[in-house]
XYZ file of C-alpha atoms in Angstrom:
753
model
C -44.206 84.883 41.593
C -44.558 86.389 45.032
C -41.361 87.617 46.666
C -42.855 88.864 49.915
C -44.823 87.337 52.756
C -47.259 90.161 53.287
C -46.058 93.730 53.688
C -43.244 93.171 56.163
C -41.459 89.891 55.451
C -39.588 88.375 52.552
C -41.103 85.159 51.236
C -39.530 82.011 52.598
C -36.406 81.116 50.655
C -36.084 84.558 49.010
C -33.554 87.311 49.582
C -34.576 90.712 48.253
C -32.653 93.860 47.413
C -34.266 97.075 46.216
C -33.158 100.248 44.487
C -33.258 102.668 47.413
C -32.296 105.926 45.734
C -31.149 107.476 42.465
C -27.543 108.178 43.412
C -26.558 109.637 40.061
C -28.142 110.338 36.724
C -26.503 110.810 33.349
C -27.697 111.532 29.850
C -26.948 108.731 27.421
C -24.267 109.384 24.829
C -26.736 109.365 21.956
C -28.869 111.939 23.748
C -31.916 109.658 23.595
C -32.317 108.866 27.259
C -31.161 108.757 30.861
C -29.129 106.222 32.804
C -29.893 106.031 36.518
C -27.414 104.543 38.979
C -29.372 103.122 41.901
C -27.707 101.584 44.983
C -29.598 99.129 47.146
C -28.847 101.225 50.203
C -29.065 104.941 50.817
C -25.650 106.531 50.409
C -24.964 109.048 53.179
C -21.167 108.753 53.290
C -18.366 107.135 51.327
C -18.305 103.916 53.310
C -21.920 103.271 52.360
C -20.776 102.650 48.785
C -18.861 99.484 49.715
C -20.113 95.894 49.659
C -23.488 96.563 48.182
C -25.281 95.904 44.929
C -26.602 98.480 42.493
C -29.198 98.559 39.767
C -28.967 100.475 36.513
C -32.206 101.855 35.100
C -32.106 103.138 31.535
C -35.020 105.261 30.354
C -35.138 105.996 26.628
C -37.488 107.617 24.122
C -37.958 105.132 21.241
C -40.747 107.080 19.510
C -43.284 109.746 20.361
C -45.769 108.557 22.955
C -43.580 105.766 24.350
C -40.735 105.342 26.829
C -38.635 102.246 27.417
C -37.448 101.272 30.886
C -34.668 98.703 31.270
C -33.506 97.566 34.693
C -30.231 95.649 34.983
C -28.334 94.188 37.908
C -25.160 92.784 36.333
C -24.480 94.464 33.000
C -22.049 91.748 31.931
C -24.701 89.023 31.808
C -25.356 87.645 28.334
C -28.611 88.640 26.711
C -29.234 85.614 24.524
C -31.888 85.527 21.808
C -34.397 85.107 20.501
C -35.645 88.653 20.715
C -38.961 90.007 19.496
C -38.883 91.528 16.004
C -39.564 95.125 16.937
C -40.436 97.875 14.455
C -41.061 95.389 11.600
C -42.257 98.183 9.300
C -39.895 100.946 10.298
C -38.916 102.822 13.414
C -40.408 106.307 13.401
C -38.294 109.242 14.424
C -38.908 110.415 17.958
C -38.141 113.605 19.767
C -36.621 113.420 23.228
C -36.519 116.361 25.593
C -34.599 116.288 28.870
C -35.115 118.991 31.478
C -33.215 119.178 34.754
C -34.570 120.906 37.841
C -33.127 121.310 41.324
C -34.598 118.079 42.688
C -35.678 116.149 39.613
C -35.045 115.422 35.965
C -37.778 114.910 33.381
C -37.441 113.046 30.100
C -40.279 113.403 27.611
C -41.072 111.503 24.427
C -43.859 113.281 22.640
C -46.975 112.977 24.787
C -45.424 110.922 27.619
C -42.818 111.867 30.200
C -41.026 110.406 33.205
C -39.910 112.549 36.120
C -37.075 111.138 38.234
C -36.542 112.463 41.742
C -32.845 113.126 42.293
C -32.826 114.585 45.840
C -33.422 113.584 49.461
C -32.230 109.971 48.943
C -35.644 108.961 47.637
C -36.533 106.537 44.882
C -39.417 107.983 42.895
C -40.057 107.804 39.125
C -43.392 109.139 37.931
C -44.823 108.525 34.451
C -47.265 111.163 33.269
C -48.606 113.090 30.305
C -45.978 115.561 29.134
C -48.430 118.435 29.454
C -49.094 117.500 33.068
C -52.739 116.687 32.443
C -52.594 113.136 33.748
C -50.546 110.916 36.048
C -50.217 107.387 34.702
C -48.204 105.200 37.058
C -45.059 105.293 39.195
C -42.081 103.334 40.425
C -41.884 104.118 44.134
C -40.057 102.886 47.213
C -39.174 99.193 47.024
C -40.599 98.820 43.558
C -37.456 97.933 41.581
C -35.176 95.157 42.716
C -33.923 91.617 42.443
C -34.215 88.419 44.422
C -32.103 85.346 45.070
C -33.652 81.933 45.558
C -32.716 80.148 47.719
C -31.903 83.039 49.994
C -28.202 83.792 50.325
C -26.508 84.720 53.594
C -23.105 85.812 52.293
C -21.881 87.564 49.117
C -19.333 84.759 48.776
C -22.144 82.410 47.782
C -22.529 84.375 44.536
C -19.213 83.000 43.314
C -21.183 80.015 41.990
C -24.507 81.062 40.499
C -25.332 77.650 39.056
C -27.446 76.703 42.057
C -29.065 80.103 42.516
C -32.029 81.625 40.722
C -31.746 85.356 40.160
C -34.968 87.264 39.499
C -35.374 90.875 38.567
C -38.655 92.688 39.130
C -40.429 96.008 38.904
C -43.679 97.125 40.522
C -45.729 99.843 38.831
C -48.434 101.469 40.905
C -52.149 100.813 40.449
C -54.451 103.736 41.139
C -57.821 103.523 42.869
C -60.312 101.901 40.513
C -57.707 101.166 37.830
C -58.259 98.000 35.785
C -55.825 95.925 33.719
C -56.649 94.027 30.522
C -54.933 91.913 27.887
C -51.867 89.681 28.428
C -52.946 87.403 25.596
C -55.928 85.123 25.219
C -56.887 84.676 28.865
C -60.081 82.889 29.807
C -60.443 84.092 33.397
C -61.842 87.408 34.591
C -61.572 90.175 32.003
C -60.111 92.622 34.536
C -56.813 91.078 35.611
C -56.466 92.973 38.902
C -56.183 90.401 41.680
C -54.736 87.706 39.431
C -51.315 86.049 39.345
C -50.478 85.426 35.678
C -47.654 83.437 34.142
C -46.854 84.124 30.497
C -45.892 80.632 29.328
C -47.650 79.047 26.364
C -49.491 75.863 27.296
C -52.162 73.555 25.937
C -54.554 73.941 28.824
C -57.932 74.326 27.123
C -60.153 77.300 27.876
C -61.096 76.469 31.459
C -57.818 77.129 33.253
C -55.356 79.895 34.007
C -53.115 78.570 31.241
C -53.199 80.130 27.798
C -52.270 79.137 24.259
C -51.486 82.747 23.427
C -49.435 84.578 26.020
C -48.690 88.127 24.958
C -46.582 90.319 27.277
C -48.720 93.386 26.789
C -51.468 94.934 28.880
C -53.673 98.000 28.781
C -54.705 100.093 31.763
C -57.975 101.947 32.100
C -55.869 105.015 33.009
C -54.797 105.447 29.396
C -51.483 103.639 29.100
C -50.192 100.235 28.037
C -47.093 98.250 28.981
C -45.214 95.907 26.652
C -42.680 93.591 28.338
C -39.871 93.109 25.861
C -38.930 89.464 26.313
C -40.291 86.140 25.026
C -39.026 84.562 28.257
C -41.334 83.318 30.991
C -42.786 86.396 32.672
C -44.640 86.260 35.953
C -47.034 88.997 36.953
C -48.755 89.760 40.220
C -51.503 92.135 39.143
C -52.546 93.644 42.444
C -52.130 90.156 43.908
C -48.957 90.667 45.986
C -49.116 94.373 46.627
C -52.754 95.311 46.069
C -51.779 98.701 44.654
C -49.048 97.488 42.281
C -48.464 95.370 39.190
C -45.324 93.324 39.715
C -43.439 92.005 36.680
C -40.591 89.539 37.183
C -38.263 87.428 35.066
C -35.503 84.967 35.822
C -32.356 86.781 34.747
C -30.302 89.932 35.161
C -32.350 92.414 33.153
C -35.951 93.392 32.533
C -37.090 95.809 29.845
C -40.537 97.169 29.175
C -42.151 99.972 27.225
C -44.846 102.250 28.556
C -47.155 103.655 25.873
C -49.477 106.605 26.423
C -52.694 106.762 24.408
C -54.558 108.285 26.078
C -57.370 106.303 24.393
C -57.042 102.504 24.165
C -57.266 102.706 20.369
C -54.274 105.044 20.321
C -52.398 102.719 22.664
C -52.928 99.789 20.305
C -51.982 101.871 17.290
C -48.673 102.781 18.952
C -48.168 99.204 20.154
C -48.468 98.054 16.530
C -45.526 100.331 15.703
C -43.483 98.175 18.076
C -44.649 94.675 17.168
C -46.387 95.094 13.818
C -49.838 95.607 12.378
C -52.129 92.645 11.770
C -51.921 91.157 8.311
C -54.809 91.529 5.898
C -57.085 88.581 5.169
C -59.059 87.935 1.964
C -62.799 88.522 1.755
C -63.582 84.842 1.150
C -62.136 83.954 4.553
C -65.086 85.653 6.298
C -67.469 82.977 5.026
C -68.376 79.815 6.914
C -65.643 77.228 7.485
C -66.710 73.600 7.970
C -64.465 70.960 9.536
C -64.562 67.181 9.517
C -63.983 67.403 13.285
C -61.107 65.694 15.061
C -61.514 61.958 15.744
C -64.469 61.307 13.456
C -64.308 58.844 10.553
C -64.564 60.432 7.141
C -63.690 59.885 3.511
C -64.618 61.549 0.208
C -68.219 60.403 0.346
C -68.588 61.702 3.914
C -67.148 65.068 2.912
C -69.470 65.277 -0.097
C -72.466 64.347 2.017
C -71.663 67.201 4.391
C -71.342 69.755 1.635
C -74.380 68.484 -0.274
C -76.366 68.606 2.948
C -75.290 72.159 3.667
C -76.161 73.284 0.135
C -79.568 71.618 0.338
C -80.278 73.568 3.536
C -79.200 76.931 2.080
C -76.026 77.087 4.152
C -73.130 78.156 1.916
C -69.705 76.840 2.952
C -66.720 78.924 1.901
C -63.905 76.708 3.215
C -63.804 72.988 3.954
C -61.238 71.851 6.482
C -59.658 68.398 6.671
C -58.674 67.774 10.282
C -55.799 65.623 11.585
C -56.806 62.274 10.107
C -56.319 63.395 6.526
C -52.948 61.827 7.376
C -52.410 58.345 8.753
C -52.516 57.896 12.500
C -49.033 58.137 14.075
C -47.720 59.945 10.969
C -48.513 63.492 11.979
C -47.288 65.643 10.416
C -45.718 64.353 7.197
C -48.109 66.053 4.733
C -49.111 62.760 3.101
C -52.815 61.955 2.651
C -53.977 58.624 4.052
C -54.079 56.611 0.835
C -56.697 54.189 2.179
C -59.216 56.911 2.922
C -58.155 59.292 0.139
C -56.691 57.329 -2.802
C -56.574 60.372 -5.097
C -56.610 63.550 -2.986
C -55.615 65.890 -5.800
C -58.535 64.787 -7.950
C -60.868 64.826 -4.934
C -60.034 68.431 -4.100
C -60.405 69.406 -7.748
C -63.870 67.783 -7.819
C -64.846 69.621 -4.637
C -63.956 73.009 -6.081
C -65.393 72.364 -9.539
C -68.690 71.249 -7.983
C -69.180 74.720 -6.531
C -69.874 73.243 -3.097
C -66.833 74.942 -1.597
C -64.380 77.639 -2.669
C -61.292 76.753 -0.650
C -59.800 73.711 1.076
C -57.786 73.855 4.290
C -55.724 71.125 5.963
C -54.543 70.769 9.536
C -50.855 70.769 10.413
C -48.724 70.873 13.544
C -44.969 71.421 13.963
C -44.275 67.872 15.140
C -43.290 64.677 13.343
C -44.312 61.212 14.529
C -41.614 58.540 14.621
C -43.785 56.133 12.597
C -43.646 58.352 9.541
C -40.963 57.485 6.982
C -40.166 61.189 6.881
C -38.951 61.085 10.488
C -35.676 59.346 9.636
C -34.998 61.776 6.811
C -35.705 64.793 9.013
C -33.533 63.407 11.826
C -30.658 62.651 9.476
C -30.723 66.124 7.949
C -30.838 67.881 11.329
C -34.358 69.241 10.924
C -35.473 68.127 14.399
C -34.791 69.637 17.796
C -32.049 67.807 19.715
C -31.216 67.061 23.290
C -27.970 68.359 24.742
C -26.285 64.970 24.228
C -27.034 65.038 20.508
C -30.113 62.773 20.541
C -33.214 63.915 18.734
C -35.578 65.318 21.350
C -38.507 62.904 21.440
C -41.393 62.141 23.704
C -44.678 60.277 23.501
C -46.818 63.313 24.115
C -49.418 63.607 21.323
C -47.663 61.419 18.708
C -45.552 58.356 19.508
C -41.875 59.245 19.594
C -42.550 62.553 17.967
C -39.830 65.029 17.133
C -40.190 68.807 16.980
C -39.328 70.715 13.819
C -36.347 72.967 14.506
C -37.289 76.112 12.632
C -34.009 77.768 13.631
C -32.474 75.549 10.935
C -33.263 77.453 7.723
C -33.432 74.230 5.715
C -36.186 72.832 7.957
C -38.698 75.576 7.170
C -41.561 74.326 4.989
C -45.105 74.978 4.598
C -52.060 75.408 7.258
C -54.295 75.180 10.066
C -51.344 75.794 12.361
C -52.396 73.879 15.441
C -50.231 73.327 18.524
C -46.825 74.953 18.992
C -47.250 75.387 22.769
C -45.571 72.292 24.221
C -42.039 73.256 23.330
C -39.469 71.899 25.819
C -37.126 74.341 27.523
C -34.828 71.895 29.333
C -32.295 69.416 27.932
C -32.616 70.878 24.445
C -30.151 72.182 21.898
C -31.426 74.266 18.998
C -29.693 74.295 15.618
C -28.961 77.955 16.340
C -26.951 77.365 19.498
C -26.933 81.064 20.377
C -30.570 80.909 21.483
C -31.853 80.602 25.027
C -34.065 77.460 25.184
C -36.307 79.060 27.787
C -37.015 82.078 25.574
C -37.622 79.759 22.632
C -40.616 78.165 24.392
C -42.931 81.124 23.757
C -41.061 82.477 20.742
C -41.502 79.220 18.826
C -45.095 80.256 18.107
C -43.820 83.322 16.286
C -41.379 81.563 13.962
C -43.751 78.622 13.378
C -46.642 80.825 12.290
C -44.396 83.205 10.372
C -42.846 80.434 8.282
C -46.198 78.877 7.333
C -47.810 82.265 6.689
C -45.008 83.449 4.436
C -45.037 80.134 2.556
C -48.734 80.690 1.824
C -48.036 84.256 0.743
C -45.390 83.024 -1.670
C -47.852 80.523 -3.108
C -51.103 82.528 -3.219
C -50.190 86.211 -2.877
C -49.508 88.728 -0.130
C -53.091 89.282 1.041
C -54.396 85.769 0.332
C -52.651 83.883 3.151
C -54.831 82.687 6.031
C -53.892 80.627 9.072
C -56.043 79.188 11.834
C -53.373 79.412 14.525
C -53.686 78.322 18.139
C -50.356 79.360 19.662
C -49.178 82.962 19.655
C -46.961 85.542 21.281
C -46.171 89.209 20.685
C -45.998 89.913 16.960
C -48.008 86.951 15.674
C -50.916 89.292 14.958
C -48.958 89.852 11.740
C -49.914 86.304 10.669
C -53.715 86.054 10.932
C -55.788 84.490 12.014
C -56.058 82.955 15.493
C -58.743 80.792 17.057
C -59.609 80.147 20.664
C -58.553 76.525 21.086
C -60.261 73.611 22.797
C -63.428 74.662 24.606
C -66.185 72.534 26.090
C -69.716 72.441 24.698
C -71.226 74.455 27.551
C -72.504 78.001 27.994
C -69.750 78.570 30.548
C -67.137 77.654 27.935
C -68.754 80.028 25.454
C -68.378 82.800 28.027
C -64.757 81.744 28.633
C -64.118 81.954 24.919
C -65.558 85.452 24.746
C -63.272 86.586 27.546
C -60.340 85.036 25.703
C -61.223 86.794 22.450
C -61.713 90.136 24.189
C -58.350 89.878 25.958
C -56.470 88.859 22.822
C -58.069 91.696 20.865
C -56.612 94.136 23.375
C -53.168 92.842 22.390
C -53.472 94.052 18.798
C -55.126 91.053 17.107
C -57.716 92.032 14.502
C -59.095 88.591 13.619
C -60.235 85.784 15.904
C -62.500 82.757 15.760
C -63.872 79.983 17.940
C -65.107 76.412 17.555
C -68.850 76.943 17.103
C -70.737 74.627 19.430
C -67.621 73.965 21.472
C -64.837 71.505 20.699
C -65.220 68.937 23.480
C -68.435 67.009 23.994
C -71.801 66.847 22.262
C -73.552 70.217 22.276
C -77.277 70.048 22.934
C -79.251 71.841 20.221
C -79.884 74.975 22.263
C -76.178 75.542 22.980
C -75.302 74.867 19.347
C -77.816 77.464 18.163
C -76.785 80.107 20.719
C -73.166 79.504 19.743
C -74.015 79.772 16.039
C -75.392 83.268 16.643
C -72.239 84.257 18.519
C -69.854 82.482 16.143
C -71.228 84.081 12.978
C -70.624 87.476 14.570
C -66.956 86.774 15.236
C -64.625 88.058 12.547
C -64.280 84.463 11.292
C -66.654 81.562 11.721
C -65.863 77.853 11.895
C -67.826 74.705 12.733
C -65.446 72.256 14.406
C -65.631 69.592 17.088
C -63.708 66.750 18.651
C -65.495 63.405 18.463
C -68.746 64.498 16.849
C -69.687 66.265 13.639
C -70.841 69.889 13.686
C -73.155 69.861 10.663
C -76.509 71.016 12.061
C -78.706 68.038 11.163
C -76.585 65.703 13.302
C -77.173 67.898 16.345
C -80.990 67.956 16.462
C -82.057 64.933 14.354
C -82.588 67.229 11.369
C -85.250 69.477 12.862
C -86.642 71.302 9.818
C -88.620 73.946 11.686
C -87.717 77.630 11.659
C -86.056 77.233 15.063
C -84.159 74.067 14.132
C -80.352 74.040 13.908
C -80.264 74.042 10.104
C -82.569 77.038 9.625
C -80.811 78.958 12.389
C -77.382 78.337 10.885
C -78.711 79.307 7.453
C -80.101 82.591 8.739
C -76.960 83.685 10.611
C -74.684 82.679 7.732
C -76.827 84.733 5.342
C -76.786 87.696 7.721
C -72.989 87.688 7.789
C -72.946 87.597 3.983
C -75.223 90.651 3.853
C -72.984 92.453 6.352
C -69.859 91.987 4.214
C -69.734 95.568 2.802
C -69.566 96.787 6.403
C -67.367 93.935 7.689
C -64.720 94.152 5.012
C -64.491 97.932 5.223
C -64.099 97.699 8.983
C -61.481 94.964 8.535
C -59.238 97.320 6.560
C -59.535 99.965 9.255
C -58.824 97.418 12.007
C -55.623 96.317 10.303
C -54.518 99.912 9.829
C -55.078 100.805 13.490
C -53.998 97.482 15.024
C -57.357 96.977 16.739
C -59.768 94.009 16.836
C -62.549 93.756 14.280
C -64.524 91.346 16.444
C -64.455 90.686 19.338
C -63.831 94.355 20.119
C -63.977 95.129 23.816
C -66.504 97.831 24.688
C -63.779 99.933 26.334
C -62.130 100.477 22.954
C -65.171 102.377 21.693
C -66.322 103.877 25.003
C -63.192 104.407 27.142
C -64.764 107.247 29.128
C -67.625 105.030 30.301
C -66.343 103.265 33.459
C -68.799 100.405 32.957
C -67.272 99.542 29.576
C -64.052 98.342 31.228
C -65.913 95.540 33.007
C -68.158 94.221 30.227
C -67.077 90.685 29.342
C -70.320 89.192 27.957
C -70.765 91.530 25.001
C -68.629 93.190 22.381
C -68.524 95.493 19.388
C -68.262 94.147 15.841
C -66.426 97.054 14.245
C -67.280 100.514 15.492
C -71.037 100.443 14.816
C -72.513 97.076 15.852
C -73.020 95.858 19.413
C -73.427 92.110 20.057
C -74.620 90.465 23.269
C -74.497 86.635 23.013
C -77.073 84.631 24.947
C -76.068 81.970 27.475
C -79.491 80.722 28.556
C -81.716 78.148 26.849
C -84.673 80.362 27.720
C -83.224 83.191 25.629
C -83.073 85.606 28.549
C -80.183 88.041 28.352
C -79.002 91.175 30.147
C -76.768 93.690 28.415
C -75.533 97.262 28.622
C -75.892 100.087 26.112
C -73.510 103.052 26.512
C -74.639 106.649 26.095
C -76.546 107.452 22.923
C -79.300 106.138 20.677
C -79.124 102.440 19.833
C -81.323 100.775 17.225
C -82.267 97.098 17.222
C -80.962 95.761 13.898
C -83.866 93.332 13.526
C -86.879 95.285 14.786
C -85.827 98.911 14.355
C -86.734 99.636 17.984
C -84.610 102.378 19.546
C -83.198 102.412 23.081
C -81.400 105.171 24.930
C -78.205 104.563 26.896
C -76.447 104.504 29.225
C -78.551 101.786 30.802
C -78.852 98.051 31.372
C -81.582 96.156 29.547
C -83.163 92.718 29.684
C -84.601 90.901 26.687
C -85.755 87.428 25.692
C -84.938 86.019 22.261
C -85.652 83.023 20.098
C -82.640 81.472 18.399
C -82.760 83.603 15.268
C -82.079 86.908 17.053
C -80.024 88.301 19.888
C -79.299 91.813 21.156
C -77.751 93.259 17.998
C -77.776 97.032 18.158
C -76.571 99.715 15.791
C -74.827 102.743 17.233
C -76.066 106.228 16.477
C -74.345 108.127 13.667
C -73.806 104.920 11.700
C -74.114 104.406 7.964
C -74.535 100.662 7.526
C -74.129 99.252 4.012
C -75.667 95.808 3.468
C -75.682 93.430 0.539
C -78.998 92.887 -1.203
C -81.671 90.779 0.569
C -81.068 87.094 -0.078
C -77.321 87.537 -0.605
C -75.477 84.410 0.574
C -71.972 84.885 -0.865
C -69.218 86.714 0.995
C -67.426 87.878 -2.151
C -69.409 90.217 -4.394
C -69.558 93.842 -5.467
C -69.946 95.701 -2.162
C -71.220 98.874 -3.862
C -73.831 97.370 -6.195
C -77.479 96.571 -5.389
C -76.836 97.411 -1.743
C -79.097 98.670 1.002
C -77.794 101.739 2.821
C -79.221 102.185 6.322
C -78.854 105.494 8.160
C -79.050 105.290 11.963
C -79.613 108.603 13.771
C -77.064 110.226 11.468
C -75.974 113.846 11.670
C -74.169 115.977 9.075
C -70.587 114.860 8.635
C -71.223 111.169 9.363
C -69.233 109.034 6.918
C -68.508 105.440 5.968
C -65.944 104.043 3.560
C -66.784 101.540 0.853
C -64.187 99.019 -0.303
C -64.199 96.404 -3.011
C -63.758 92.675 -2.415
C -59.970 93.046 -2.455
C -60.045 95.719 0.255
C -59.270 98.728 -1.947
C -61.220 101.895 -1.214
C -63.783 102.795 -3.859
C -65.503 105.753 -2.218
C -66.899 107.491 0.837
C -70.547 107.994 1.734
C -71.235 111.161 3.727
C -74.278 112.795 5.279
C -74.706 116.419 4.225
C -76.427 119.341 5.924
C -79.763 118.183 4.534
C -79.460 114.845 6.289
C -79.091 113.056 2.945
C -76.124 111.364 1.279
C -74.094 114.067 -0.488
C -72.540 111.905 -3.220
C -74.226 108.736 -4.342
C -72.104 108.107 -7.435
C -70.146 105.377 -5.696
C -73.331 103.275 -5.456
C -74.139 101.088 -8.420
C -77.096 99.054 -9.626
C -80.379 98.848 -7.782
C -79.473 100.411 -4.417
C -81.723 101.915 -1.741
C -81.456 104.144 1.312
C -83.520 103.790 4.493
C -83.418 105.912 7.643
C -83.708 104.664 11.216
C -85.729 105.998 12.818
C -87.893 106.368 9.736
C -88.761 109.781 8.416
C-alpha cells in the first residue's frame, strides 16, 4: 500500500505521522533490549509535548545474529492470535551488549548491532555488523510511522475508530544495487525491487501477482534477511514507493520484524530456521516418480492398472500413484469416502496395486472443505466442526463445492487426517472461529499452517516420524516443517515453466528444502516438446510428479506413443533412471538441506555463489544440492543460454569442461540439458541401469571425482538418511578411506588422468 503521492504529498485519503526523533531511550527491565520513545514532532520545549502522538520502538536481542524491532502506536491495543510458532525446537541463549556514547546507543546481538542516534533531534537507527565491517540497512527520517484512512482532520475523530483504518509502517533503506528475494512462492521477477507485494494467500495460478504460499520473509543481497512476525495481511512496497526503501505495513497498532545477519544467505536461512523451524525430513521413496490420474479425467481400477502397466512396459518405474479429486463422488469433497460406483472395493484394489509391484505407495487428494451434498456435512455441522458466521450459521458458499463448509481446525475435535490441496480461500469477514480469541484476518494466512500441521502429524502418527509426506499447495511461515510443497496450477507453456522456476527459487529462499511442480503443466494439453523439456526439469526438482487437469500425463498419450529415442516415453524413462542413479548424492544432500534450512532443489545460485553479483539475478537455472547446476530449456529447438560462476565445470553427460565465470550457449536434444558438476565435487552414483530410488547407497556405486583437491569430502548416508561414512580426497589425490564402499564399486576422475 502506498501512503504517499510522490516525495512531497500524502496519498489522497491518508493522514501520516512519523517518528521524528528519539526523545528518550531506556534499557528494558530484563536487560535484553532498548525501548525508544519517539514523538511525531521534534521536542524543543515543554509545550511541544502536548497534543501529539508518539511511537514506541522496542529493539531486542532474541539470539546471536538477530535483532527484533517492534513498533507500536497505542500499547493498549489487543494483540489477538494466532501467532507464528517461533523457536519450535528451542530458543538458543543470546548475548546482548548495550553501549552508550555521547550521541548514540548501540545494542549488539552476536554478529549484528543497531546504533540509535540520541542527539540533535534526529531519527536515525543503523543496522550493521557488530565489528563495523558492514552496514546493512537503516531506519531514517520519515521511515517509521502510522497512517489513518480516511484522513482525519481532528483528534476528536479518533474517539470512534470503527470507521477508521489505522496502518503502521516501517521503511528500511535499500542500498545502490541491492536486490531483494523471497516472500514466498512468487512467480514474477526473481528480484523483488520495484514490486508492490501483498502477502495474502490466494488461488491465483502461477501467472499473476497472487501466491498460494505467502511467507513474510525476505533476503537481501547485502547479507541480511527480514522476517515479519505476523500472519496478518502484510503489504510491501519494495522500492516501489520510495525507490531506496522497502516499506512494510499492516493494518493495526503494532508491527514487529526480525533482522537476521548472515552474512552469507545460507547462514541467514540457518538462523531463520531457528525462528520458524527446520524443514521436516522426507523418506527416500518419495524422491521417485509420482503419477497422478489428473483432475477431471475419467478413471477406474482398470484405467489405473493400464497406466501402471504401460509405465512398467516402457521402463518407467512409478514410486507413488496418486488418486486425484474424483476418487470421491462429485459434490462430496472432502468426506474421505471412495466413489463406490468407480471403486467398489478400494481396500482390495490398493492391496492389489502394491502386491503387483507396479507401485510402492498410494496417495489420495484432500482439501479442508466439505461439500453440503455429503452425508458427513450434517454431522460436522451439528458437532461444530465447521467454521461459522457471526450470526451462528455455518459459513458456506458455492465456491469450489456446492454449499461447502470449511473445517474449523481451531476446534480440537475437528482435526483429522494427504495431498493437501487448497487452504487459500479462507474468509476473513463475517466469520467466527471455534476459538473466539483469534483474529479472523490473521487466520486467513495462518490456516495453511494448522491445516498442513494436522495432516502431517496424523501421517507421522500412522507411519512414523520421518515417513510423512504431503503435497501441499498453501503455506506460510513455518510450514516448511511439513514437507513437501508443490507449485500449484500452471499452464502447459514454456512461459509457465519459467514462472514455476521463479516460484520454486523464491520459496526455497524462505527455508523450504523440498518442492515440486506439475510436469507438463497443469492446465491445457502440452505439446510433446514442452512435455519433454518439462520432464527434464521436473526430474531434477527435489520431487517429481506427473499431473494435469483435463488430460492424462502418461507419456504415450502426449505423442501418440512415439517409440523413438526422442519420444516422450524414452525421454521420461531416461530422466527417471538418471534420478534413481543420483539418489546417493540426492539423499545425502537432502539431510544437509534439512539441517541447514536450505533448499535441496531448486536452490538459487546466490546461495552457493553469494559473492558473484550475477548469481542474484539468475532465474532460469538453479543448483541441485551444492554440486550440480541445472539449466532447463524453454525452446523447442533446444537452444539455451546459461551462466557458469567462477571455477571448472564439467558436463555430466559428455565430460567436457568449461571455465567460469562466463555465459554459454548450447543446443540440446530432449535427453540432455546443461547439467554441470562443480569443481571439488565427489559425486556418488548408483550402478548403471539402476531404476529404484531405495537401495544401498554405498554398494556397487560409481564414485566420480571432479577436479578434486586434497580435503574434498562427501558424506554417504543409507536409505533412511543415517550417515554411514565420509569419502575424502587425500594428499595423493586419491580417496583416503574406501572401507565405506561395498560390493563392486569404481572410481573415475574428471578430467581423466
